[in-house]
PDB file of C-alpha atoms in Angstrom:
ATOM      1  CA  UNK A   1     128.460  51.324 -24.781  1.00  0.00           C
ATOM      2  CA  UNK A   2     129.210  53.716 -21.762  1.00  0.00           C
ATOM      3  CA  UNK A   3     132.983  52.564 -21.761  1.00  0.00           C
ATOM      4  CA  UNK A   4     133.268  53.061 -25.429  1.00  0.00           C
ATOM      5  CA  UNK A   5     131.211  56.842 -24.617  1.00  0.00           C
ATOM      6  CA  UNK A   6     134.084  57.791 -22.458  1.00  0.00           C
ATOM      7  CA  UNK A   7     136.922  56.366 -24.540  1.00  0.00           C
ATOM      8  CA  UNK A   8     135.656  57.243 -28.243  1.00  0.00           C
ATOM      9  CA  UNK A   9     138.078  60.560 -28.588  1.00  0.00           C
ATOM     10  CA  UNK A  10     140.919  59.458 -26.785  1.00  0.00           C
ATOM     11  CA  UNK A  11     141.388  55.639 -28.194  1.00  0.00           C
ATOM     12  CA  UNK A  12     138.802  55.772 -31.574  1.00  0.00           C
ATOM     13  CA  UNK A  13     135.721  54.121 -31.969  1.00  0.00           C
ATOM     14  CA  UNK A  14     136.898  51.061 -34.247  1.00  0.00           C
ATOM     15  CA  UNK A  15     139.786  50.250 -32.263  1.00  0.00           C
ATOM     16  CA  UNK A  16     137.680  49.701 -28.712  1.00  0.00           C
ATOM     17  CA  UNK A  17     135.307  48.069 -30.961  1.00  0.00           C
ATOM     18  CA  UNK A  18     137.811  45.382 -31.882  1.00  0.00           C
ATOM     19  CA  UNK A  19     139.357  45.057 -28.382  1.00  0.00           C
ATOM     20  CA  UNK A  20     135.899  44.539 -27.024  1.00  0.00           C
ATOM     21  CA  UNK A  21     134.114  42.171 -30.247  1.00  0.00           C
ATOM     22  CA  UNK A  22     131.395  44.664 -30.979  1.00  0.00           C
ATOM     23  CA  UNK A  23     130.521  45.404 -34.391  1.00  0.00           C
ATOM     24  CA  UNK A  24     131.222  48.930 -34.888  1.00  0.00           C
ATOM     25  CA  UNK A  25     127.712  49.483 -36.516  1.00  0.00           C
ATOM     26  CA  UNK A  26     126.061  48.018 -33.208  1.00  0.00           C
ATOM     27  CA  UNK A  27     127.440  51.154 -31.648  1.00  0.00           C
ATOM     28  CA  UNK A  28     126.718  53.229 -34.213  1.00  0.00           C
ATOM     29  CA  UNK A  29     123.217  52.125 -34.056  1.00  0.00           C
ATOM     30  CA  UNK A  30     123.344  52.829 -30.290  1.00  0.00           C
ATOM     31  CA  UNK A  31     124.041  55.907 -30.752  1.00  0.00           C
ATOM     32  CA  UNK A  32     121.615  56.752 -33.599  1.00  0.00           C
ATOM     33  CA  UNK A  33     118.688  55.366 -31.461  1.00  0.00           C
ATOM     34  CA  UNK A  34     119.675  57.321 -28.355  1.00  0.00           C
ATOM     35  CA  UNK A  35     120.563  60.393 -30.508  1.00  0.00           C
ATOM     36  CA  UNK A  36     116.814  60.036 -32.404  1.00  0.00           C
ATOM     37  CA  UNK A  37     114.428  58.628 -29.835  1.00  0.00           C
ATOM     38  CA  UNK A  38     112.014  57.826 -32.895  1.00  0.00           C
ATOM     39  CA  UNK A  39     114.596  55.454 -34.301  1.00  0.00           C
ATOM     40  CA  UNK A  40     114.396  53.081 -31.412  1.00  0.00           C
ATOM     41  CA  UNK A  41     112.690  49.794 -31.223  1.00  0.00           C
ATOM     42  CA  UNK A  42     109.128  49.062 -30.366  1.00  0.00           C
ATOM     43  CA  UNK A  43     110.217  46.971 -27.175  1.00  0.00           C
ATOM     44  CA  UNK A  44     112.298  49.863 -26.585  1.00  0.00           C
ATOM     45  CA  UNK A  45     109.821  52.519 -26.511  1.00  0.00           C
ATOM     46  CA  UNK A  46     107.104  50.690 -24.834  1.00  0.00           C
ATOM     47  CA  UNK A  47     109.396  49.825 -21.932  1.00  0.00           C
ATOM     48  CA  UNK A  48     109.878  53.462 -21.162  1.00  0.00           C
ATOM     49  CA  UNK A  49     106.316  54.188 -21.320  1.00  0.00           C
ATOM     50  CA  UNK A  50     106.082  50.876 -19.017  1.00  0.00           C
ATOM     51  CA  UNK A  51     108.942  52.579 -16.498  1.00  0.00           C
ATOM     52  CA  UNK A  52     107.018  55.782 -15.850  1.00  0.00           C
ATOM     53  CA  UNK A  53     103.726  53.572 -14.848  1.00  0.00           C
ATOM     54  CA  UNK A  54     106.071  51.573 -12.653  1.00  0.00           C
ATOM     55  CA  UNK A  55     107.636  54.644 -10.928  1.00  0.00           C
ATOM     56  CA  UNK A  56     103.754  56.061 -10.366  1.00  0.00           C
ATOM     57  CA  UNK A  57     102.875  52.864  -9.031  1.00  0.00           C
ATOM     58  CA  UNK A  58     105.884  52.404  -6.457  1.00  0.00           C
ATOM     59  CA  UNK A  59     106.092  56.223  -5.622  1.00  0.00           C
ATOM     60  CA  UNK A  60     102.338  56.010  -4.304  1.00  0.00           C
ATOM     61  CA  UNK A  61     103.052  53.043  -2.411  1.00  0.00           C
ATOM     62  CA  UNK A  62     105.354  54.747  -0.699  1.00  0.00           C
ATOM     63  CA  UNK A  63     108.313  52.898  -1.987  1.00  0.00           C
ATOM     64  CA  UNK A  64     106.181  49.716   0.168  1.00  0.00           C
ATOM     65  CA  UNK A  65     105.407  47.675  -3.318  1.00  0.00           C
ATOM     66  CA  UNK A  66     108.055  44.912  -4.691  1.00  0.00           C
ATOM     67  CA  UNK A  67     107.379  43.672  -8.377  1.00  0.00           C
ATOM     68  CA  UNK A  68     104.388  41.641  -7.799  1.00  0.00           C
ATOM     69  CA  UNK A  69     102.194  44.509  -6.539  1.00  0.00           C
ATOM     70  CA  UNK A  70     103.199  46.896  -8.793  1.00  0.00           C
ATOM     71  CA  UNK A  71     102.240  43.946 -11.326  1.00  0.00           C
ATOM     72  CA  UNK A  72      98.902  43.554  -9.818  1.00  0.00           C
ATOM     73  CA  UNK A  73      98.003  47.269  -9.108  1.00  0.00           C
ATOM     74  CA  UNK A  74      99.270  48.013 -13.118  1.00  0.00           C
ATOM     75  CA  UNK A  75      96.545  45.357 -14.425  1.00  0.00           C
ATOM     76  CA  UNK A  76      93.880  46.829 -11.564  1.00  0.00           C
ATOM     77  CA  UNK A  77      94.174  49.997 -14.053  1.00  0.00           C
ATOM     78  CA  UNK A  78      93.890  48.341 -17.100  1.00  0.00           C
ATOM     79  CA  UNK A  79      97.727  48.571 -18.165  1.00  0.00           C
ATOM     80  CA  UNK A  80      98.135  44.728 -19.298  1.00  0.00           C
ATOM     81  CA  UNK A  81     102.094  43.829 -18.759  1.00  0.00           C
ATOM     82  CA  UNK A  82     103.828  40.548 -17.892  1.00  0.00           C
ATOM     83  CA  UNK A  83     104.970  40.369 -14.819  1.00  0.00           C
ATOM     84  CA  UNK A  84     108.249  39.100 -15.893  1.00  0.00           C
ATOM     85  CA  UNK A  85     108.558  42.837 -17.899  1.00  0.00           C
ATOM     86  CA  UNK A  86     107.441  44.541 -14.240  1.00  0.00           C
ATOM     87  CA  UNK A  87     110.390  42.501 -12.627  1.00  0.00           C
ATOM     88  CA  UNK A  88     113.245  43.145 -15.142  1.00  0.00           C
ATOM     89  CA  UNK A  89     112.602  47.085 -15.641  1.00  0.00           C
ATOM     90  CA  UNK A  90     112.156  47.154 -11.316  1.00  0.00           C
ATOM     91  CA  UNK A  91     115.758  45.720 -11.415  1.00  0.00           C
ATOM     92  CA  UNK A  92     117.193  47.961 -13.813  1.00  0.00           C
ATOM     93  CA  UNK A  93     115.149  50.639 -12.563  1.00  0.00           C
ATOM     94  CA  UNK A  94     116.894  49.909  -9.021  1.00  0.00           C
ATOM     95  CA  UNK A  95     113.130  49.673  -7.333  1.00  0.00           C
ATOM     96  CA  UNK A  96     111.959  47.155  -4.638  1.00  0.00           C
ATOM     97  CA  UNK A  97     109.584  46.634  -1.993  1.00  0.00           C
ATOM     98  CA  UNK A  98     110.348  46.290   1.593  1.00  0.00           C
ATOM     99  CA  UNK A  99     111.200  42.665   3.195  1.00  0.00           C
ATOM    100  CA  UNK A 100     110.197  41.974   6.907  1.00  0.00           C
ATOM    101  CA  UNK A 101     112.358  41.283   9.337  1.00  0.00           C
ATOM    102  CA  UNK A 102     112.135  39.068  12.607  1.00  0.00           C
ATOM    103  CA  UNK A 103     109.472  39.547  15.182  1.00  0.00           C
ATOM    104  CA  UNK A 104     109.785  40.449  18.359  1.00  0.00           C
ATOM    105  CA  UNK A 105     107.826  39.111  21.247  1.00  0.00           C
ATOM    106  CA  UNK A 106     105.865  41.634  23.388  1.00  0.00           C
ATOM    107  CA  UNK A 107     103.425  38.708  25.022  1.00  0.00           C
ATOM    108  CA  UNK A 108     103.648  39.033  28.830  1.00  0.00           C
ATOM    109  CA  UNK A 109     101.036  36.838  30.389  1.00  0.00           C
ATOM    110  CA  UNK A 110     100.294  35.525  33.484  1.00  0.00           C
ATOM    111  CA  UNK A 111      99.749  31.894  33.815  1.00  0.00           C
ATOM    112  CA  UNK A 112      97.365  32.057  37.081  1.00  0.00           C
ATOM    113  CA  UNK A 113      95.187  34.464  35.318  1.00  0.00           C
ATOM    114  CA  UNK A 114      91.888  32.752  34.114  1.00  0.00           C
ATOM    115  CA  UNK A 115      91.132  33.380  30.223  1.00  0.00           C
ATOM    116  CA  UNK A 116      88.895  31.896  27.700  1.00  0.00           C
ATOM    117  CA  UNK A 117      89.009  28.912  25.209  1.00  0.00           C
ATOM    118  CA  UNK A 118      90.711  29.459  21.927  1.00  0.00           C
ATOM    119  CA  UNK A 119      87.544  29.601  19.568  1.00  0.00           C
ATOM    120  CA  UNK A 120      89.440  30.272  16.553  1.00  0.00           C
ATOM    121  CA  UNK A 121      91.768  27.085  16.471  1.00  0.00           C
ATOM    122  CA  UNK A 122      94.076  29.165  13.634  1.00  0.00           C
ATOM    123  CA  UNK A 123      91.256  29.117  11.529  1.00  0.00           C
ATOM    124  CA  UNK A 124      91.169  33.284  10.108  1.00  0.00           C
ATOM    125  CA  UNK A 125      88.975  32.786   7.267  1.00  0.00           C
ATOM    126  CA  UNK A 126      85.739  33.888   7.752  1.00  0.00           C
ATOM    127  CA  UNK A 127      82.374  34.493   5.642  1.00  0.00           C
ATOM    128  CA  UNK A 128      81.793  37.857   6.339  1.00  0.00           C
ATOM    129  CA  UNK A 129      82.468  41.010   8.497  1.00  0.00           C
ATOM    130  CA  UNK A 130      82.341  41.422  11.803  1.00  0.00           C
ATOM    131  CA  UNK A 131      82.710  37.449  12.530  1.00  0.00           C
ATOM    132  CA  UNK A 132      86.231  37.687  13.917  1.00  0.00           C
ATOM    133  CA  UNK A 133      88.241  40.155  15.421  1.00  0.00           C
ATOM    134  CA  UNK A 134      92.059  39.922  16.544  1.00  0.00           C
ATOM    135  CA  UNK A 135      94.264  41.857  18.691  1.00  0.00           C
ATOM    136  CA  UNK A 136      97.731  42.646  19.185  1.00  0.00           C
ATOM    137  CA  UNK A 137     100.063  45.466  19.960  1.00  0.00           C
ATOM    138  CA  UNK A 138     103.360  45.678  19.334  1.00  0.00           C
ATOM    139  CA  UNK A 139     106.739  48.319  20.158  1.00  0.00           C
ATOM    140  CA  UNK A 140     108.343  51.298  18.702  1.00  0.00           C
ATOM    141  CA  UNK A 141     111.688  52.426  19.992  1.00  0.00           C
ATOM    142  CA  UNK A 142     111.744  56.764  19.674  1.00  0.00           C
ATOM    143  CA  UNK A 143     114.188  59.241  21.375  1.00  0.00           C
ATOM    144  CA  UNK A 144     112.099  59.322  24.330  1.00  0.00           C
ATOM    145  CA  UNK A 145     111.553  55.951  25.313  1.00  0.00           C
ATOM    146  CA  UNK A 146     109.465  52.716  24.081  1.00  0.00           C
ATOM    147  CA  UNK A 147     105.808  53.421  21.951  1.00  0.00           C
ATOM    148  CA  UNK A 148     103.244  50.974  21.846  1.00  0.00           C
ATOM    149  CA  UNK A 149     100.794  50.655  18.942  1.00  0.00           C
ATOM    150  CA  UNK A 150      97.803  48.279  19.259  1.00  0.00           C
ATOM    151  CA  UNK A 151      95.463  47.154  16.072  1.00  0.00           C
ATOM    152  CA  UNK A 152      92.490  45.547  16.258  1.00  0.00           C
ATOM    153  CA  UNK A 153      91.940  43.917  12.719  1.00  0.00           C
ATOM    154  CA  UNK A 154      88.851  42.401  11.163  1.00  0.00           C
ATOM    155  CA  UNK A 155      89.676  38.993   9.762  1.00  0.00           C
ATOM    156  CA  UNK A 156      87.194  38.959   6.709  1.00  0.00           C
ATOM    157  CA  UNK A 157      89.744  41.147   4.520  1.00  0.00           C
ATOM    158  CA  UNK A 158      92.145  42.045   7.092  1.00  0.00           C
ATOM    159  CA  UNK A 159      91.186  45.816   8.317  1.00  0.00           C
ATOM    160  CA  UNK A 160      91.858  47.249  11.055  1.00  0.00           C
ATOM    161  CA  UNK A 161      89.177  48.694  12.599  1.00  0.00           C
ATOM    162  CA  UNK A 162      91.032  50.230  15.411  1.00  0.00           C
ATOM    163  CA  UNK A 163      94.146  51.367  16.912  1.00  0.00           C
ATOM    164  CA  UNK A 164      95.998  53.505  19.211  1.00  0.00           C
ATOM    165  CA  UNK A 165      99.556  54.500  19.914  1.00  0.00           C
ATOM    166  CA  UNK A 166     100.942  55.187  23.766  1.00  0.00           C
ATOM    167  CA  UNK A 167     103.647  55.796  25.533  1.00  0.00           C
ATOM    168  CA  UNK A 168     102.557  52.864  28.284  1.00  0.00           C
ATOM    169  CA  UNK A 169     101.485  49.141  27.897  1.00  0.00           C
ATOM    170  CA  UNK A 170      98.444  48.927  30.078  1.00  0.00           C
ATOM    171  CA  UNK A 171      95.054  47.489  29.583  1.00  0.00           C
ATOM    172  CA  UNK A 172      93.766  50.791  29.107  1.00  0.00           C
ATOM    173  CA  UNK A 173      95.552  51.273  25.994  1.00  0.00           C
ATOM    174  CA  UNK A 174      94.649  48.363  24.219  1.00  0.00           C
ATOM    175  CA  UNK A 175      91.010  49.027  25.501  1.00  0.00           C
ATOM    176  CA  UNK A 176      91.230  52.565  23.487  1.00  0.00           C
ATOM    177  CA  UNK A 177      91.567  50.473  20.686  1.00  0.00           C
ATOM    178  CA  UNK A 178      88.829  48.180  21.511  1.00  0.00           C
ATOM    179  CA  UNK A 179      86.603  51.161  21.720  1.00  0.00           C
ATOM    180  CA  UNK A 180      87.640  53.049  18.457  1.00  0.00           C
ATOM    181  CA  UNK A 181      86.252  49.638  16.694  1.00  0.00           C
ATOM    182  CA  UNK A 182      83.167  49.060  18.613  1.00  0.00           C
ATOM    183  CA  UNK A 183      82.443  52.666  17.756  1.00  0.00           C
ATOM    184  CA  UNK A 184      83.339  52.417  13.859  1.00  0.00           C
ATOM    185  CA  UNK A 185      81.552  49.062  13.158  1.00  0.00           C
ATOM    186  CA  UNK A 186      78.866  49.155  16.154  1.00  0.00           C
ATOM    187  CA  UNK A 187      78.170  45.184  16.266  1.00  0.00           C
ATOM    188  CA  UNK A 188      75.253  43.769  17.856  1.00  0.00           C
ATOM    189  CA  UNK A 189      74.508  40.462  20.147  1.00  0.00           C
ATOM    190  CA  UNK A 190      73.275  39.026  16.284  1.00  0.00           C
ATOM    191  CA  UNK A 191      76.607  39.293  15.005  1.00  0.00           C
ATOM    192  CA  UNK A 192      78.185  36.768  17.132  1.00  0.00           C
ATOM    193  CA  UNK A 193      81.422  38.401  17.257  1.00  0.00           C
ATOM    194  CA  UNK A 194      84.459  36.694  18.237  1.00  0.00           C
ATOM    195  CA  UNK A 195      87.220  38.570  19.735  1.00  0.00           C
ATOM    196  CA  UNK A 196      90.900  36.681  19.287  1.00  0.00           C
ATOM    197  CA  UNK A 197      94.072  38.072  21.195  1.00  0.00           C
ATOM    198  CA  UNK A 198      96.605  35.835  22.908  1.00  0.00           C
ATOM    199  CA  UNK A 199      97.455  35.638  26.369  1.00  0.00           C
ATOM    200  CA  UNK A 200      99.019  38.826  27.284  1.00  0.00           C
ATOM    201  CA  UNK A 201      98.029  40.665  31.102  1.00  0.00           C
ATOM    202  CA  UNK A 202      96.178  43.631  29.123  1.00  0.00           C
ATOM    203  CA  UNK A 203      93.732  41.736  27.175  1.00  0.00           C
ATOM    204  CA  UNK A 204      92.556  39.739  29.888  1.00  0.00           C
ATOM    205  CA  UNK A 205      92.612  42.813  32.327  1.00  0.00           C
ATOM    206  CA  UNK A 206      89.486  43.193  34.272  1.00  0.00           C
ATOM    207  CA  UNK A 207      88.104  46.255  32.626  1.00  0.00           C
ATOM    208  CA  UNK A 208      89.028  45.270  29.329  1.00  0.00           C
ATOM    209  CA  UNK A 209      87.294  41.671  29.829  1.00  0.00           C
ATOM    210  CA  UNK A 210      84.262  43.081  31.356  1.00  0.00           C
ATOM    211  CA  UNK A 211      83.991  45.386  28.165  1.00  0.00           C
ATOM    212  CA  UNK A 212      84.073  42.416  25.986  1.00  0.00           C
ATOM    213  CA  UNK A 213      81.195  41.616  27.486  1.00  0.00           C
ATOM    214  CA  UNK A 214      79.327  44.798  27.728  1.00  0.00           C
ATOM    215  CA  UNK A 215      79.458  44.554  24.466  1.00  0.00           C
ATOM    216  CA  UNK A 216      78.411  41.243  23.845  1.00  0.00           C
ATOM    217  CA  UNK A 217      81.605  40.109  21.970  1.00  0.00           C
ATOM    218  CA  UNK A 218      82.581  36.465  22.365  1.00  0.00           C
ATOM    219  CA  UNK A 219      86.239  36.192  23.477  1.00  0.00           C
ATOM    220  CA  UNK A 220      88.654  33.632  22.397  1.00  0.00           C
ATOM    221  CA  UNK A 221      92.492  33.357  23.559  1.00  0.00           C
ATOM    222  CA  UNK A 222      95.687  31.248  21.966  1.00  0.00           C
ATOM    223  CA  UNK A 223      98.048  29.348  23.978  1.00  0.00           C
ATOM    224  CA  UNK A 224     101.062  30.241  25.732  1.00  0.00           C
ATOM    225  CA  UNK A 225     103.870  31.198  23.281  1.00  0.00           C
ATOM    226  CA  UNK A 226     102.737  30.201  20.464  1.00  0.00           C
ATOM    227  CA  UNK A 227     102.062  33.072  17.719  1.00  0.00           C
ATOM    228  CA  UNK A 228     100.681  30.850  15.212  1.00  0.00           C
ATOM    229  CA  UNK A 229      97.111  31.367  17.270  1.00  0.00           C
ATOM    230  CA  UNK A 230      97.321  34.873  16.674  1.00  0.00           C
ATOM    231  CA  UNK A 231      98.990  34.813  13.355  1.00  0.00           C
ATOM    232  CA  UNK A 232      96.647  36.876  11.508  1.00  0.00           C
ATOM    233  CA  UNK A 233      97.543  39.988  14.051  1.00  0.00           C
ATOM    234  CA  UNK A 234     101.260  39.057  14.147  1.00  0.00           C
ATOM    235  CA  UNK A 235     101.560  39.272  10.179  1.00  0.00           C
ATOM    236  CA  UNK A 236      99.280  42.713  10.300  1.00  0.00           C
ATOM    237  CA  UNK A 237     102.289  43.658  13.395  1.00  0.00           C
ATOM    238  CA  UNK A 238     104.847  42.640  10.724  1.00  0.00           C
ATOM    239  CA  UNK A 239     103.778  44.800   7.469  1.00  0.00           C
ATOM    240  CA  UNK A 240     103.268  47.714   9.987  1.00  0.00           C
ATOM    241  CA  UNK A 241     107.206  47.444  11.178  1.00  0.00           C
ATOM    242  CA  UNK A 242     108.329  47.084   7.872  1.00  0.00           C
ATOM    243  CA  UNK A 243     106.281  49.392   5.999  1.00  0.00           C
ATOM    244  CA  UNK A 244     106.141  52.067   8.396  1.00  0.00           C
ATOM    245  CA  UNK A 245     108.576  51.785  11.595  1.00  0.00           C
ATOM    246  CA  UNK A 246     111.896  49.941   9.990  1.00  0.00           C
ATOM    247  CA  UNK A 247     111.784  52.409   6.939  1.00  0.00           C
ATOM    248  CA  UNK A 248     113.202  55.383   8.767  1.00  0.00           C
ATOM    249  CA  UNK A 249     116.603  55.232  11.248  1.00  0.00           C
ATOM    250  CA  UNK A 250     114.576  56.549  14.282  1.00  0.00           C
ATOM    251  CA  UNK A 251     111.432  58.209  15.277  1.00  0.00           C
ATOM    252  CA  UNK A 252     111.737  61.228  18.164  1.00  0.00           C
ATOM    253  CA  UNK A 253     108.557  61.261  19.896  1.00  0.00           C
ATOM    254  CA  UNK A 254     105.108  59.782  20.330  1.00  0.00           C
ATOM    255  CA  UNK A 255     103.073  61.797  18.116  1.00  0.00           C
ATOM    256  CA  UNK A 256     105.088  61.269  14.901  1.00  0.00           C
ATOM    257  CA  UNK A 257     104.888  57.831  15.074  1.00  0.00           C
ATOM    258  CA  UNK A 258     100.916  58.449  15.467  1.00  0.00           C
ATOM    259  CA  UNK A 259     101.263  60.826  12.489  1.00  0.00           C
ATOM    260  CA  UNK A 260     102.947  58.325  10.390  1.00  0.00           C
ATOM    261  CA  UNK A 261     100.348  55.284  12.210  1.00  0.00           C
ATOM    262  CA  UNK A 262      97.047  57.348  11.146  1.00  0.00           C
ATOM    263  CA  UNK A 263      98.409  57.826   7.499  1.00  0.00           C
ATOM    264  CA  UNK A 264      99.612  54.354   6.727  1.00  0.00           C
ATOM    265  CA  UNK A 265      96.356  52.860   8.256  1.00  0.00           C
ATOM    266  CA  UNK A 266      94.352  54.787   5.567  1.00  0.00           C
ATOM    267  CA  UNK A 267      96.711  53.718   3.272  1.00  0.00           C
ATOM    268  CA  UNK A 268      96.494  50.029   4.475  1.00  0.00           C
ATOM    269  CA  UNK A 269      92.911  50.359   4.365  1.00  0.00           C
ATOM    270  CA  UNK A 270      91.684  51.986   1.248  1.00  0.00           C
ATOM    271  CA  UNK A 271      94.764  51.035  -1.250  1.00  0.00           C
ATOM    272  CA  UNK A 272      97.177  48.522  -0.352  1.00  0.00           C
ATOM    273  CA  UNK A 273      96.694  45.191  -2.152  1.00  0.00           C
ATOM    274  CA  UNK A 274      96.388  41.918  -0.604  1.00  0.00           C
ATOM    275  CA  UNK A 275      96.429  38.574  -2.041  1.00  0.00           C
ATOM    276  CA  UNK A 276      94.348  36.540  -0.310  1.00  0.00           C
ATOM    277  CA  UNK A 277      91.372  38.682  -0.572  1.00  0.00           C
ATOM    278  CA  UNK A 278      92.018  38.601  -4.813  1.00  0.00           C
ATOM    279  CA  UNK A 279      94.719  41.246  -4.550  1.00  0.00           C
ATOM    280  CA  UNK A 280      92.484  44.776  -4.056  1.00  0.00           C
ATOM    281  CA  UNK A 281      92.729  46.724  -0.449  1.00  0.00           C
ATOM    282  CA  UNK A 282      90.333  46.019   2.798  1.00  0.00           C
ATOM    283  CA  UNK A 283      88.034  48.418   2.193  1.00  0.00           C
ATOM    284  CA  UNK A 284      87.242  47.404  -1.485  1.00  0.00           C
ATOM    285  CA  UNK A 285      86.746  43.975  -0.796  1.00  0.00           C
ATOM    286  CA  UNK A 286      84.159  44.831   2.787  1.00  0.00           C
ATOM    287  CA  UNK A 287      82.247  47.064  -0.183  1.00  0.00           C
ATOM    288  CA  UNK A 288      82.059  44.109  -2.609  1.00  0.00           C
ATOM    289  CA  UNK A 289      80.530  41.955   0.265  1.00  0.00           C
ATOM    290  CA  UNK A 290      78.116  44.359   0.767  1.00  0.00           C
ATOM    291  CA  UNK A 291      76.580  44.951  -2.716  1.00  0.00           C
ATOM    292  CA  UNK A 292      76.667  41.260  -3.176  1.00  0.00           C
ATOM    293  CA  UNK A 293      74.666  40.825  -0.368  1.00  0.00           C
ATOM    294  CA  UNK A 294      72.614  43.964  -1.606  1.00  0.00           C
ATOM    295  CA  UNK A 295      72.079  42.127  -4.856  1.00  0.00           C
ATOM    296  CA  UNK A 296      70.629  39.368  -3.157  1.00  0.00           C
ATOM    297  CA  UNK A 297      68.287  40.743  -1.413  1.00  0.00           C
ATOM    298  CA  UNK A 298      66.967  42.666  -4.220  1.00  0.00           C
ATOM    299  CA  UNK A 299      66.540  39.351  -5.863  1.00  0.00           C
ATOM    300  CA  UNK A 300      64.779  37.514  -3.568  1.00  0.00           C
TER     301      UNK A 300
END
C-alpha cells in the first residue's frame, strides 16, 4: 500500500495494481479506512486503543518490559488481551524489553580464610520474610574508574532491603549495606535469620562477620566458584546490569550511577513484576503476607 502511495500519480493506480495482484478495490478500501478512521474494522480500532496501553505500559517501565510483562501488568489493570495480540502489536510497534548479557565474576576469596557452612544448599524459597537474606556486589565501569554496587536481597519475594554504591571494594562497603537492611527490617534473635553470600574476602571480613553476629543473624556461605549457591543474588546482579547499567554507553561518575541505583531500586521494589512470586512487585507480595497473616490472627 505504501509503494502504490508513492507511485499512484506517476504510474496509475490500476496499473501497479495489476503488476503487484492486488485488487484495485483492496486499495481503495485502504485508503477509505485510513482516510475515515470510523470506516475501519473492529480488530482495527481496538488494536490502536490496545497500542496506546502498550506504549503506557513499556514507557513506565522504562523501556525494561518485553511482551510478557506488558501482558501481565495490562491484565493487573483490568485490560483483558491475549498475549499473542501484546506480542504482534510490540513487533510492529518496534518495542522490546531488555535481554541480559553474560556475568562477570567479581568473587575474590581466600581459601585459608575460615567461613561458615552453606545453610541454604540452593534452596531460595522461603515461607516468609526475613528467613533468608543474600548478598552480592557487583561492578560498574564510569569515566573515573571502577563502581561497586552491593544488594542485600530478601529471598521471600526478592527485595532488596539494602544497598550501597562505592568507589572501593572493601568490607566496609558491603557492611554499609548490611546496615541499611538491619536498620529497615530490624530482625530479632526469633527470626532466625540466615544470611547467604559466597566466599568473597569482604563478607567474611572480621568486622563484617562479627556484625553478623551482633546482630544475631545466622551466616551461611557457597562454595568456591560456583554461582549457582548464590544464584538468587547473581540473577538480582543480572536485571540490575541490564536494566540499569548496560542501557546507557557510559556512566561519568559515582553519584549518577547512585542516582540512577536509588531510582531503579524503588522501581524494582514497588512496581516491577516478577513471576515467581505470581507476577506483582516485592513490595506487594511482603504486604499480602502480612494481611494474610493479619487475617489469621483475627480469626483465631
Amino acid at each position: 500500500m505504501a509503494f502504490i502511495d508513492a507511485h499512484r500519480e506517476k504510474l496509475g493506480i490500476e496499473p501497479i495494481c495489476r503488476e503487484l495482484a492486488i485488487a484495485p478495490s483492496a486499495y481503495y478500501e485502504h485508503a477509505a479506512r485510513r482516510a475515515g478512521p470510523g470506516k475501519r474494522s473492529a480488530r482495527a480500532r481496538r488494536d490502536e486503543e490496545i497500542r496506546e496501553q502498550i506504549k503506557r505500559v513499556h514507557d513506565a517501565s522504562f523501556g525494561l518490559y518485553g511482551a510478557r510483562k506488558v501482558w501481565h501488568q495490562m491484565r493487573r489493570e483490568g485490560i483483558m488481551v491475549a498475549k499473542c495480540t501484546v506480542e504482534r502489536l510490540m513487533r510492529a510497534m518496534g518495542l522490546a524489553g531488555v535481554r541480559r548479557g553474560k556475568k562477570t565474576v567479581t568473587t575474590v576469596s581466600n581459601p585459608k580464610a575460615p567461613c561458615p557452612l552453606d545453610k541454604v544448599n540452593r534452596e531460595f524459597r522461603v515461607s516468609r520474610p526475613n528467613a533468608l537474606w543474600v548478598v552480592d556486589f557487583t561492578y560498574v565501569h564510569t569515566w573515573a574508574g571502577f563502581v561497586y554496587v552491593a544488594f542485600v536481597i530478601d529471598a521471600f519475594a526478592r527485595r532488596i532491603v539494602g544497598w550501597k554504591v562505592s568507589t572501593s571494594a572493601t568490607a566496609g562497603f558491603v557492611l554499609d549495606a548490611l546496615e541499611q537492611a538491619i536498620h529497615a527490617r530490624r530482625p530479632g534473635p526469633e527470626d532466625q535469620l540466615i544470611h547467604h553470600s559466597d566466599r568473597g574476602v569482604q563478607y567474611l571480613a572480621m568486622n563484617y562477620t562479627q556484625r553478623l553476629a551482633e546482630a544475631k543473624l545466622v551466616p551461611s556461605v557457597g562454595s568456591v566458584g560456583d554461582s549457582y549457591d548464590n544464584a538468587l543474588a547473581e540473577t538480582i546482579n543480572g536485571l540490575y546490569k541490564a536494566e540499569v547499567i548496560w542501557r546507557q554507553r557510559s556512566w561519568p561518575t559515582a553519584s549518577a550511577v547512585e542516582m540512577a541505583t536509588l531510582r531503579w531500586v524503588d522501581w524494582y521494589n514497588n512496581y516491577r513484576l516478577f513471576g515467581p512470586i505470581g507476577h506483582i512487585p516485592p513490595a506487594e507480595a511482603e504486604d499480602n503476607y502480612y494481611a494474610a497473616l493479619k487475617n489469621l490472627d483475627m480469626a483465631a
